[in-house]
mmCIF file with all atom_site columns, C-alpha atoms in Angstrom:
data_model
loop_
_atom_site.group_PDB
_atom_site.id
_atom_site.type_symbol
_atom_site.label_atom_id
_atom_site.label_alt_id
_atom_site.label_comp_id
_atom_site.label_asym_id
_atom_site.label_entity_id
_atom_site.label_seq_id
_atom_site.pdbx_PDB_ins_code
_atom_site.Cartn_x
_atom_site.Cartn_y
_atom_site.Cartn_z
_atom_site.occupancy
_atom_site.B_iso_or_equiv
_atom_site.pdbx_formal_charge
_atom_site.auth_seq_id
_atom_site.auth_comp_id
_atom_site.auth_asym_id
_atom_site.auth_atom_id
_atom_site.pdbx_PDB_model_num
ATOM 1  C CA . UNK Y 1 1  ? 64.461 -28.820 -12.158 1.00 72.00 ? 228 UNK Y CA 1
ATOM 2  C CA . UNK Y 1 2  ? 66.360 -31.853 -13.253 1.00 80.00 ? 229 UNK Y CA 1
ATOM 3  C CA . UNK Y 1 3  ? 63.576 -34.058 -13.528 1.00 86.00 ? 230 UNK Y CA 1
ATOM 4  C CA . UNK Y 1 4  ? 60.091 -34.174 -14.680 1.00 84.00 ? 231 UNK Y CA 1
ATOM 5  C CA . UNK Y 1 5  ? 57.214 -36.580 -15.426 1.00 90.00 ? 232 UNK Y CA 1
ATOM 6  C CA . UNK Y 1 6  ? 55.774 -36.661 -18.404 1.00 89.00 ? 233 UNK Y CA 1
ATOM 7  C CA . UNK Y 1 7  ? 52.479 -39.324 -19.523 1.00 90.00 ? 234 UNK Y CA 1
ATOM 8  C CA . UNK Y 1 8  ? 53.507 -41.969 -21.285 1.00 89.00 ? 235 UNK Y CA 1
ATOM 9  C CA . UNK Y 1 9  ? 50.911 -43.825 -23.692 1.00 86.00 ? 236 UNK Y CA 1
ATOM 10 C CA . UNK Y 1 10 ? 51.902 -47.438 -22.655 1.00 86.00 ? 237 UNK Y CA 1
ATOM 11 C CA . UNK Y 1 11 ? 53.237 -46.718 -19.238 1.00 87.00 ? 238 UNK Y CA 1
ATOM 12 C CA . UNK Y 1 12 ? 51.691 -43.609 -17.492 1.00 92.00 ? 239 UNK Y CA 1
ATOM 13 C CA . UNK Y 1 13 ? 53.619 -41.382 -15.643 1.00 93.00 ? 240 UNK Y CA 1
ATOM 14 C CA . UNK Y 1 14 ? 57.359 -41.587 -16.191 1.00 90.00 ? 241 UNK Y CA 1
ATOM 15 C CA . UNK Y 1 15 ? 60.053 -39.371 -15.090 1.00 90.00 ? 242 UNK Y CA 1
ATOM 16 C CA . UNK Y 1 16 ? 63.223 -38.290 -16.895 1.00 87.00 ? 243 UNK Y CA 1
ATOM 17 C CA . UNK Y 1 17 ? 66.063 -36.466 -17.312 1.00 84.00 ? 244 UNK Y CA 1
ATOM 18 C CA . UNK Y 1 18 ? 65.856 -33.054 -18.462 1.00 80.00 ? 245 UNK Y CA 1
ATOM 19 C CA . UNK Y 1 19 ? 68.644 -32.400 -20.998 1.00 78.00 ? 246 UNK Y CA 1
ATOM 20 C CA . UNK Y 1 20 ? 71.279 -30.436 -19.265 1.00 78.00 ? 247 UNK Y CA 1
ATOM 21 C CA . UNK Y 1 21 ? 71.648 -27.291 -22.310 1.00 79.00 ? 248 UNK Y CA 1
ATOM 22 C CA . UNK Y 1 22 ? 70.209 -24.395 -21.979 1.00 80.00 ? 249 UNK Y CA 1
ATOM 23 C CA . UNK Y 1 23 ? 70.030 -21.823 -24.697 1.00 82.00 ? 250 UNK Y CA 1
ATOM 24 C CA . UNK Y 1 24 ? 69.243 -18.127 -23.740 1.00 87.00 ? 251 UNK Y CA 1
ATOM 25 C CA . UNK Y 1 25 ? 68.921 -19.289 -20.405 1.00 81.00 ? 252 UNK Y CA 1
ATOM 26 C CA . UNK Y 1 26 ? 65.864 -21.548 -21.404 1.00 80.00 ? 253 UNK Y CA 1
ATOM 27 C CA . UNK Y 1 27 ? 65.597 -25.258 -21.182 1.00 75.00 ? 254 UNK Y CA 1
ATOM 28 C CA . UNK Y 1 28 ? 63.611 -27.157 -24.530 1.00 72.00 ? 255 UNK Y CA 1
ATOM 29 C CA . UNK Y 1 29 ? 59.871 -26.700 -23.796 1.00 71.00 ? 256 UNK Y CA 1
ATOM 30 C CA . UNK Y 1 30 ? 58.480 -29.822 -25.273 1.00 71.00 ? 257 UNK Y CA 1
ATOM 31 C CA . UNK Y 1 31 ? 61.094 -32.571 -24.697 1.00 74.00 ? 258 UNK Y CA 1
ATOM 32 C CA . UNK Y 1 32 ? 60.294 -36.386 -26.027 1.00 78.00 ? 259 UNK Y CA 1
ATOM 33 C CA . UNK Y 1 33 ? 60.137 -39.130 -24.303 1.00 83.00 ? 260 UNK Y CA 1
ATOM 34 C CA . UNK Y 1 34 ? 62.200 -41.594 -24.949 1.00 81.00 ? 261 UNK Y CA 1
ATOM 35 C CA . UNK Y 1 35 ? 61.567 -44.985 -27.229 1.00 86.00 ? 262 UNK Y CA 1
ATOM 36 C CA . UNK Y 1 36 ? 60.072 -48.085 -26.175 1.00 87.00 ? 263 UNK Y CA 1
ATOM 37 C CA . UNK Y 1 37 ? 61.773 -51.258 -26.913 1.00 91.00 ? 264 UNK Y CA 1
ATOM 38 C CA . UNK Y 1 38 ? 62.436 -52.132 -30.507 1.00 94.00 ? 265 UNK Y CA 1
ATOM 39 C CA . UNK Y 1 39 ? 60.298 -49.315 -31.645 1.00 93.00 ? 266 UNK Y CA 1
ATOM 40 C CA . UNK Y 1 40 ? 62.790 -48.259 -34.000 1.00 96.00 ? 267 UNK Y CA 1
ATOM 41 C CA . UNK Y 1 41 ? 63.794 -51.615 -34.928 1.00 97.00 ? 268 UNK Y CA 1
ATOM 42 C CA . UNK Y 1 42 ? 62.260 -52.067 -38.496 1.00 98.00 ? 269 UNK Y CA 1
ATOM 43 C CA . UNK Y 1 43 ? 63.401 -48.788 -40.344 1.00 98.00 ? 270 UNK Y CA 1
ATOM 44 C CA . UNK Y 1 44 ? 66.594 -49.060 -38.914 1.00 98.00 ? 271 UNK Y CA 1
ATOM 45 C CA . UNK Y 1 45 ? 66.929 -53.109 -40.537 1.00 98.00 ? 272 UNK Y CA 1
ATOM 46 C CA . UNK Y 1 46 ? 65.447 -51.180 -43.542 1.00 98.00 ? 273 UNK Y CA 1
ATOM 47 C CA . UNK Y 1 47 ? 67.372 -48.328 -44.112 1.00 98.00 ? 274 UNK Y CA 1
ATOM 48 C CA . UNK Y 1 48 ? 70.265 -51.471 -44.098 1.00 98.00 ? 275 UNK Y CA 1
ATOM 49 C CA . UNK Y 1 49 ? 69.067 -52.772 -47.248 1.00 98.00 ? 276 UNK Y CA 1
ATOM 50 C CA . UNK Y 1 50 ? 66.426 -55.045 -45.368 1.00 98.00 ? 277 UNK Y CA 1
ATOM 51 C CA . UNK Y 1 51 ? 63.041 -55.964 -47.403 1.00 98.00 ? 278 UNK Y CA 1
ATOM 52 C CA . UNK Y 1 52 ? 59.982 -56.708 -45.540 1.00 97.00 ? 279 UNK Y CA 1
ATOM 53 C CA . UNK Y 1 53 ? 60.085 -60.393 -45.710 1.00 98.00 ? 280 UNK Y CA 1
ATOM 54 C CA . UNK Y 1 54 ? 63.512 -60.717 -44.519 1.00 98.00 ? 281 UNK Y CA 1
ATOM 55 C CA . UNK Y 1 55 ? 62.212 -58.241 -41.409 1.00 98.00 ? 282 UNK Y CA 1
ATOM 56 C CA . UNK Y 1 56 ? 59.481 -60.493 -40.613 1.00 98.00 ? 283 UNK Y CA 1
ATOM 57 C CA . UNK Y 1 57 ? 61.051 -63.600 -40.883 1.00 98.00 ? 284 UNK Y CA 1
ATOM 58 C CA . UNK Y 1 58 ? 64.007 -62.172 -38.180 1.00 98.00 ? 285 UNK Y CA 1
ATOM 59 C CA . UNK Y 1 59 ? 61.000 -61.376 -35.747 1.00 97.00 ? 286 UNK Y CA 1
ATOM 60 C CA . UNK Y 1 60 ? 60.040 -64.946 -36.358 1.00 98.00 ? 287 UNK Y CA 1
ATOM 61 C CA . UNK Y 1 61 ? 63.108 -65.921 -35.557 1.00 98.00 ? 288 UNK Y CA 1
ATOM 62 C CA . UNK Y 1 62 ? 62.966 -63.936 -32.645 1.00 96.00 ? 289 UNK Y CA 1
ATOM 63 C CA . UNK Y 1 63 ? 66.795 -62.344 -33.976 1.00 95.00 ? 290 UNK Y CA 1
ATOM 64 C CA . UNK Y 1 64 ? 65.393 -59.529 -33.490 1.00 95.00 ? 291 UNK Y CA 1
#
């Protein structure tokens, strides 16, 4: 019961960690997988004061 696979929509079948609380006994029914590479990336750079043109021109860059 540590593990179990869940379907990923880029990558199929993954497995992961279950998280190791349980409450009442129960373990969380609907866990979420976790993010893909830079998929939080842009709201993070934004929510520092980032505009959009300064976000794309890092991914020109490749900074980011």
């Amino acid at each position: 019961g540590l593990c179990h696979t869940m379907k990923h929509p880029e990558h199929g079948d993954v497995t992961i960690q279950h998280r190791p609380v349980r409450i009442n006994g129960e373990r969380e029914e609907n866990p979420i997988l976790p993010p893909t590479l830079g998929e939080h990336t842009d709201p993070i750079l934004a929510s520092l004061g980032y505009n959009a043109a300064d976000i794309a021109a890092m991914h020109a860059e490749k900074v980011v």
